[in-house]
Coordinates of C-alpha atoms and ligand atoms in Angstrom, one line a residue:
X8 CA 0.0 0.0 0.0
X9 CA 2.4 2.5 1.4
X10 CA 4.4 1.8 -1.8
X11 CA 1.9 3.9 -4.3
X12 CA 0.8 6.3 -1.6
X13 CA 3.0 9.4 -1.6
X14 CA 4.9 10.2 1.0
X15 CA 2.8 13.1 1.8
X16 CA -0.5 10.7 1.9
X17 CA 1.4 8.8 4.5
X18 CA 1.4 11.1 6.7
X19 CA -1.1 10.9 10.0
X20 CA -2.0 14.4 9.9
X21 CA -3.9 14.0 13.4
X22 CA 0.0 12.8 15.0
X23 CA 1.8 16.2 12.9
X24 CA 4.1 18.1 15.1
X25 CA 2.9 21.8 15.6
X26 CA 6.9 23.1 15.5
X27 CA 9.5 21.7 12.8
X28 CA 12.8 23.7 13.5
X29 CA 15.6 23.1 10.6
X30 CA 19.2 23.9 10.7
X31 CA 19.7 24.7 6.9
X32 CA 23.5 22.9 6.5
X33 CA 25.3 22.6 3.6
X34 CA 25.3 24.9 0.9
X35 CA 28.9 26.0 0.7
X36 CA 30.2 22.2 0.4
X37 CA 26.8 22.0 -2.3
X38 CA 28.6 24.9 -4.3
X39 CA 32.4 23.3 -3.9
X40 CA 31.0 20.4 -5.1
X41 CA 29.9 22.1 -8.2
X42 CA 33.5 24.1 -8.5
X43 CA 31.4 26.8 -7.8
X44 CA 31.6 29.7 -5.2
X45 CA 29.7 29.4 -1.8
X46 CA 26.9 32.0 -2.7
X47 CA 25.8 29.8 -5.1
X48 CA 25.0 27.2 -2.8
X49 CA 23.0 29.7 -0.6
X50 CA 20.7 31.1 -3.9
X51 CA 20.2 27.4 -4.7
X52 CA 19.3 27.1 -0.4
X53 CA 16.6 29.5 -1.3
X54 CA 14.7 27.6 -3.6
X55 CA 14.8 24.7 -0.9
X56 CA 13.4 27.0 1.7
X57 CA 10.6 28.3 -1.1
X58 CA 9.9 24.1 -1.4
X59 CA 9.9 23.4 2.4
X60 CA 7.5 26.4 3.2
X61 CA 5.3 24.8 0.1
X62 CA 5.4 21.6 1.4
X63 CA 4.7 23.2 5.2
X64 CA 1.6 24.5 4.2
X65 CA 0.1 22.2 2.4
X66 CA -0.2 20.1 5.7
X67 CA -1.2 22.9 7.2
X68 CA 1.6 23.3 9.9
X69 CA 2.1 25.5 12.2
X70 CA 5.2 26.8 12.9
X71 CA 8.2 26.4 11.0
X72 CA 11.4 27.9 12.4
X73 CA 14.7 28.1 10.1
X74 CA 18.1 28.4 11.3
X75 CA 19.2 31.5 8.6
X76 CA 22.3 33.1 10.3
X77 CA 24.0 32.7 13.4
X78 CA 25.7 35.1 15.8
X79 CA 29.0 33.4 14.7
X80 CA 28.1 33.6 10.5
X81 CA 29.3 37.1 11.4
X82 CA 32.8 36.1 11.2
X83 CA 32.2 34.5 7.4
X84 CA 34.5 36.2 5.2
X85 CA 33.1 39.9 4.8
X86 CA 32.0 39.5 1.0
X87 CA 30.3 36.0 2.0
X88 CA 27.9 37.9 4.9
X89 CA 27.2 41.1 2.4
X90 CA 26.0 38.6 -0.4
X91 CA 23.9 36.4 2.1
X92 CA 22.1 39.9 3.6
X93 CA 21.9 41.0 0.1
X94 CA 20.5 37.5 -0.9
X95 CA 18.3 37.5 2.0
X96 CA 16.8 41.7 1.4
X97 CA 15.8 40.2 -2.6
X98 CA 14.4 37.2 -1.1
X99 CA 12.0 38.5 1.1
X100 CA 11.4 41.2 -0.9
X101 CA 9.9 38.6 -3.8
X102 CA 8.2 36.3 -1.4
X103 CA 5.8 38.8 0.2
X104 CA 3.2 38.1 -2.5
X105 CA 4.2 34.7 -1.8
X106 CA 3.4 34.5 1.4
X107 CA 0.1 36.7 1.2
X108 CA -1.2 34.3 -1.2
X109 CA -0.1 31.4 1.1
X110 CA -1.4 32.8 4.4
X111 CA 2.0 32.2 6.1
X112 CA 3.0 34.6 8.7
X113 CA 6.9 35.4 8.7
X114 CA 8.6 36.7 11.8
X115 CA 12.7 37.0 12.6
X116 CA 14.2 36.3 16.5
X117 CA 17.7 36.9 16.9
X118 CA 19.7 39.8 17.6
X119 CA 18.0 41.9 14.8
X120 CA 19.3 45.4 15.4
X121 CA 22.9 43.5 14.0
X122 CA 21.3 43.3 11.0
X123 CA 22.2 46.0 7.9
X124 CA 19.4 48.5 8.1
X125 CA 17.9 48.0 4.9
X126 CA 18.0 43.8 6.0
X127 CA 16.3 45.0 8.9
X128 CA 13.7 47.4 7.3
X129 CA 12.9 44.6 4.1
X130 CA 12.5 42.3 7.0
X131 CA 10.4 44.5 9.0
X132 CA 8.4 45.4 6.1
X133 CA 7.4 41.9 5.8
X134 CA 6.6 41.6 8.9
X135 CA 4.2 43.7 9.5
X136 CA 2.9 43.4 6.1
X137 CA 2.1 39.2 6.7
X138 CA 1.3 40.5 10.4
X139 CA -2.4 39.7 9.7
X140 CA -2.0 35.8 7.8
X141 CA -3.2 33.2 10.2
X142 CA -1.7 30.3 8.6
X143 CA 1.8 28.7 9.0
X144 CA 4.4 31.0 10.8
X145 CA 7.4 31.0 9.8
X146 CA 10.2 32.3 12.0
X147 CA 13.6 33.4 10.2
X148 CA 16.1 32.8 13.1
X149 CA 18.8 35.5 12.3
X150 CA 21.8 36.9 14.0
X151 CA 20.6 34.1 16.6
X152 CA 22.5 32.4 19.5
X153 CA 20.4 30.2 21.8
X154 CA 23.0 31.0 24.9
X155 CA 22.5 34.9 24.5
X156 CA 18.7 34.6 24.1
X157 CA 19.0 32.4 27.3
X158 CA 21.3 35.1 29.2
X159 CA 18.6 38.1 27.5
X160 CA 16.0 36.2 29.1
X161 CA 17.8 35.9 32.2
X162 CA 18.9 40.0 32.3
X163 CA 14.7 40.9 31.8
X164 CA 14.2 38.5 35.0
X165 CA 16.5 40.1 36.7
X166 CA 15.2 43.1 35.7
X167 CA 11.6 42.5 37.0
X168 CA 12.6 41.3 40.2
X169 CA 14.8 44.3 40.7
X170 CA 12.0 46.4 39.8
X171 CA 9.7 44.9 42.2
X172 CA 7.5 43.5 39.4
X173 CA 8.2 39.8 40.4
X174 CA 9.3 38.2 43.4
X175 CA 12.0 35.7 43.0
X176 CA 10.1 32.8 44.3
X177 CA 7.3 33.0 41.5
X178 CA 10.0 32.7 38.5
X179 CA 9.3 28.9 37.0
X180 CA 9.7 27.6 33.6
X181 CA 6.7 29.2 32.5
X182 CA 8.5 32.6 33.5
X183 CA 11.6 31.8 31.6
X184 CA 9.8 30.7 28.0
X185 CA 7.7 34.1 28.3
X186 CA 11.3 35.7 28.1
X187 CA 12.5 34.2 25.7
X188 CA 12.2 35.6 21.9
X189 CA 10.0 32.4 21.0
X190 CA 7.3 33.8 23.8
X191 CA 4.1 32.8 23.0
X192 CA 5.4 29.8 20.1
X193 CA 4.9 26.0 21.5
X194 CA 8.6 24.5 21.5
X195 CA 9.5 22.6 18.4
X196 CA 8.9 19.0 18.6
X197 CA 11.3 18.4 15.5
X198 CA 14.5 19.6 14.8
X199 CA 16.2 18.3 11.1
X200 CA 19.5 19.2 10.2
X201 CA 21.1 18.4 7.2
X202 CA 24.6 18.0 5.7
X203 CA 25.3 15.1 7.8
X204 CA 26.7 17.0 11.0
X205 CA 25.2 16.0 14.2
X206 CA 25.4 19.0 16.2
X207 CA 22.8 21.7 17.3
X208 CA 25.2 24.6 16.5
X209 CA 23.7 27.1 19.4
X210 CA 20.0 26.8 17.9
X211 CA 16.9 26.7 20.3
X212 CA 18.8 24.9 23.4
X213 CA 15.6 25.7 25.8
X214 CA 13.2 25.1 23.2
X215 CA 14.3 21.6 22.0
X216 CA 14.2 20.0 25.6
X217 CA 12.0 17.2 24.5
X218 CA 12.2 17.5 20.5
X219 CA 12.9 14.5 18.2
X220 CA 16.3 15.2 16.8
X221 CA 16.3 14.0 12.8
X222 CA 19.8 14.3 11.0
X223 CA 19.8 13.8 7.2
X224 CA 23.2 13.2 5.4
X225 CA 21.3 15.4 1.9
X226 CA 22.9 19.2 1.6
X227 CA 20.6 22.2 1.9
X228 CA 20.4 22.8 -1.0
X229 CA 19.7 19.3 -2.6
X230 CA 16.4 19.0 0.8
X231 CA 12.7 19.2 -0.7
X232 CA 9.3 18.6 0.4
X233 CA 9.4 15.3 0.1
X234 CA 12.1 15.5 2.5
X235 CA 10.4 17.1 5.2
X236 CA 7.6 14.6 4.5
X237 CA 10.1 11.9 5.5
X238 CA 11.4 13.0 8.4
X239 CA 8.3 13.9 9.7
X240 CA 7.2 10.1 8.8
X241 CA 10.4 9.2 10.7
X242 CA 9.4 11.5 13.9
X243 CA 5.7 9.8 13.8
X244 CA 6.9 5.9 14.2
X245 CA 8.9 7.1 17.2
X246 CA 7.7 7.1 20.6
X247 CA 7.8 10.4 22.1
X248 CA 7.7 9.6 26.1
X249 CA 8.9 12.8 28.0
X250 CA 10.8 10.3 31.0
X251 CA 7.6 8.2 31.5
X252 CA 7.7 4.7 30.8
X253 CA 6.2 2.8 27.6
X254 CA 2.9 1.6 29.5
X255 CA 2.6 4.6 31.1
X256 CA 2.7 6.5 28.0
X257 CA 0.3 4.1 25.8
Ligands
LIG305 C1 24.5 26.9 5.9 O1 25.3 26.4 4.9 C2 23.7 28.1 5.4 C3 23.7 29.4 5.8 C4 24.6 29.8 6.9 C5 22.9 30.4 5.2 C6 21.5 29.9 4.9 C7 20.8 31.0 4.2 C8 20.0 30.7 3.1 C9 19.6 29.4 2.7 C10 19.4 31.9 2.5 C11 18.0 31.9 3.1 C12 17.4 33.2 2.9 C13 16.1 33.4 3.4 C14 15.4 34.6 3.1 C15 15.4 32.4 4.2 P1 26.9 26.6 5.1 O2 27.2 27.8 4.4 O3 27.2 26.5 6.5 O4 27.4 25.3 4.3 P2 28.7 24.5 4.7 O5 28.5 23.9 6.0 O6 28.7 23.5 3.6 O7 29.9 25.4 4.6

């Protein structure tokens, strides 16, 4: 049966995670592999990201998060950050229509104000202009570093308590996550990287407590819908049981 079903059709939409976080890995040893310079392999990681956000919303999911930059891409060679930023402004600016016609929310967390201005205002822009679209969100993680989101968190605690606004003993984990630039997002119960590296590279530490952690030896660049459709077939034969025991859980 499963054999002329597509992948897609096997999927138990009733059992689909509401988060899939992705560490986009890759495209610079896509582009060497071609003899071709690095940027090529992040234009080509665009039109995996247009496919993935396809393939998102036609199961109607909820949140996608993608890993775009991190804090430490800031020390790429100077001409490799201009042409991703620049890469990034064009991208955005083409996808708003995009988006509108898709319903899908886009939103940024990281560091933003790192960003070059007219990044920030393309970025902003979109923003506010999908503010309104109630389908899939998808967050752009960007200038981002899980340990200073945690210590950012940790600074506007602080700050409340010193203010009077919270007393110490009331802080929980419920506290922390409403500090935190996901605030108000469920925590990813996915997370895929690909390029065969088995690492989480500073992404979402907090947030991917419990996730299913899916590694996929396929470059950015060369990952598709139908790839997200199989890892997501991969998270739903797993048992997800949060330190409980089998019984318990079933
Ligand atoms: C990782 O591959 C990729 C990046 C650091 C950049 C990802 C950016 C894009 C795909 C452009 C996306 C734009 C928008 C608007 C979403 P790598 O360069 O680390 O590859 P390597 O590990 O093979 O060197």
């Amino acid at each position: 049966m499963n054999v002329i079903m597509g992948l897609k059709e096997q999927i138990d939409l009733l059992k689909l995670p509401e988060h899939i976080a992705i560490i986009m890995d890759g495209n610079g040893r896509w582009a060497k592999e071609k003899g071709k310079l690095r940027i090529f392999g992040h234009h080509n990681g665009v039109l995996s990201v247009r496919d993935v956000v396809e393939g998102a919303t036609l199961l109607n999911l909820k949140y996608l998060t993608l890993y775009t930059f991190s804090s430490e891409n800031w020390n790429r060679p100077k001409l490799e950050v201009m042409a991703i930023m620049e890469l990034m402004v064009s991208t955005i600016h083409k996808e708003i229509k995009n988006f509108m016609e898709k319903n899908v929310r886009l939103m940024a967390i990281g560091d933003l104000n790192m960003l070059p201005e007219k990044a920030h205002r393309e970025l902003n822009n979109a923003i506010e202009k999908t503010s309104g679209n109630t389908g899939l969100v998808l967050t752009l993680a960007l200038s981002y570093s899980s340990r200073r989101e945690i210590v950012s968190a940790a600074k506007s605690i602080a700050a409340k308590v010193q203010s009077g606004e919270l007393a110490i003993e009331d802080i929980d984990e419920d506290t922390f996550e409403n500090n935190l630039y996901t605030k108000g997002m469920p925590n990813p119960e996915l997370l895929i990287r690909t390029s065969g590296e088995h690492r989480i590279s500073n992404y979402l530490l907090w947030q991917i407590a419990y996730a299913e952690l899916y590694f996929t030896s396929k470059l950015w660049p060369d990952f598709r819908k139908e790839d997200l459709y199989e890892a997501i077939l991969d998270y739903q034969k797993r048992e997800r049981r949060f330190g409980m025991t089998s019984e318990q859980v079933n």
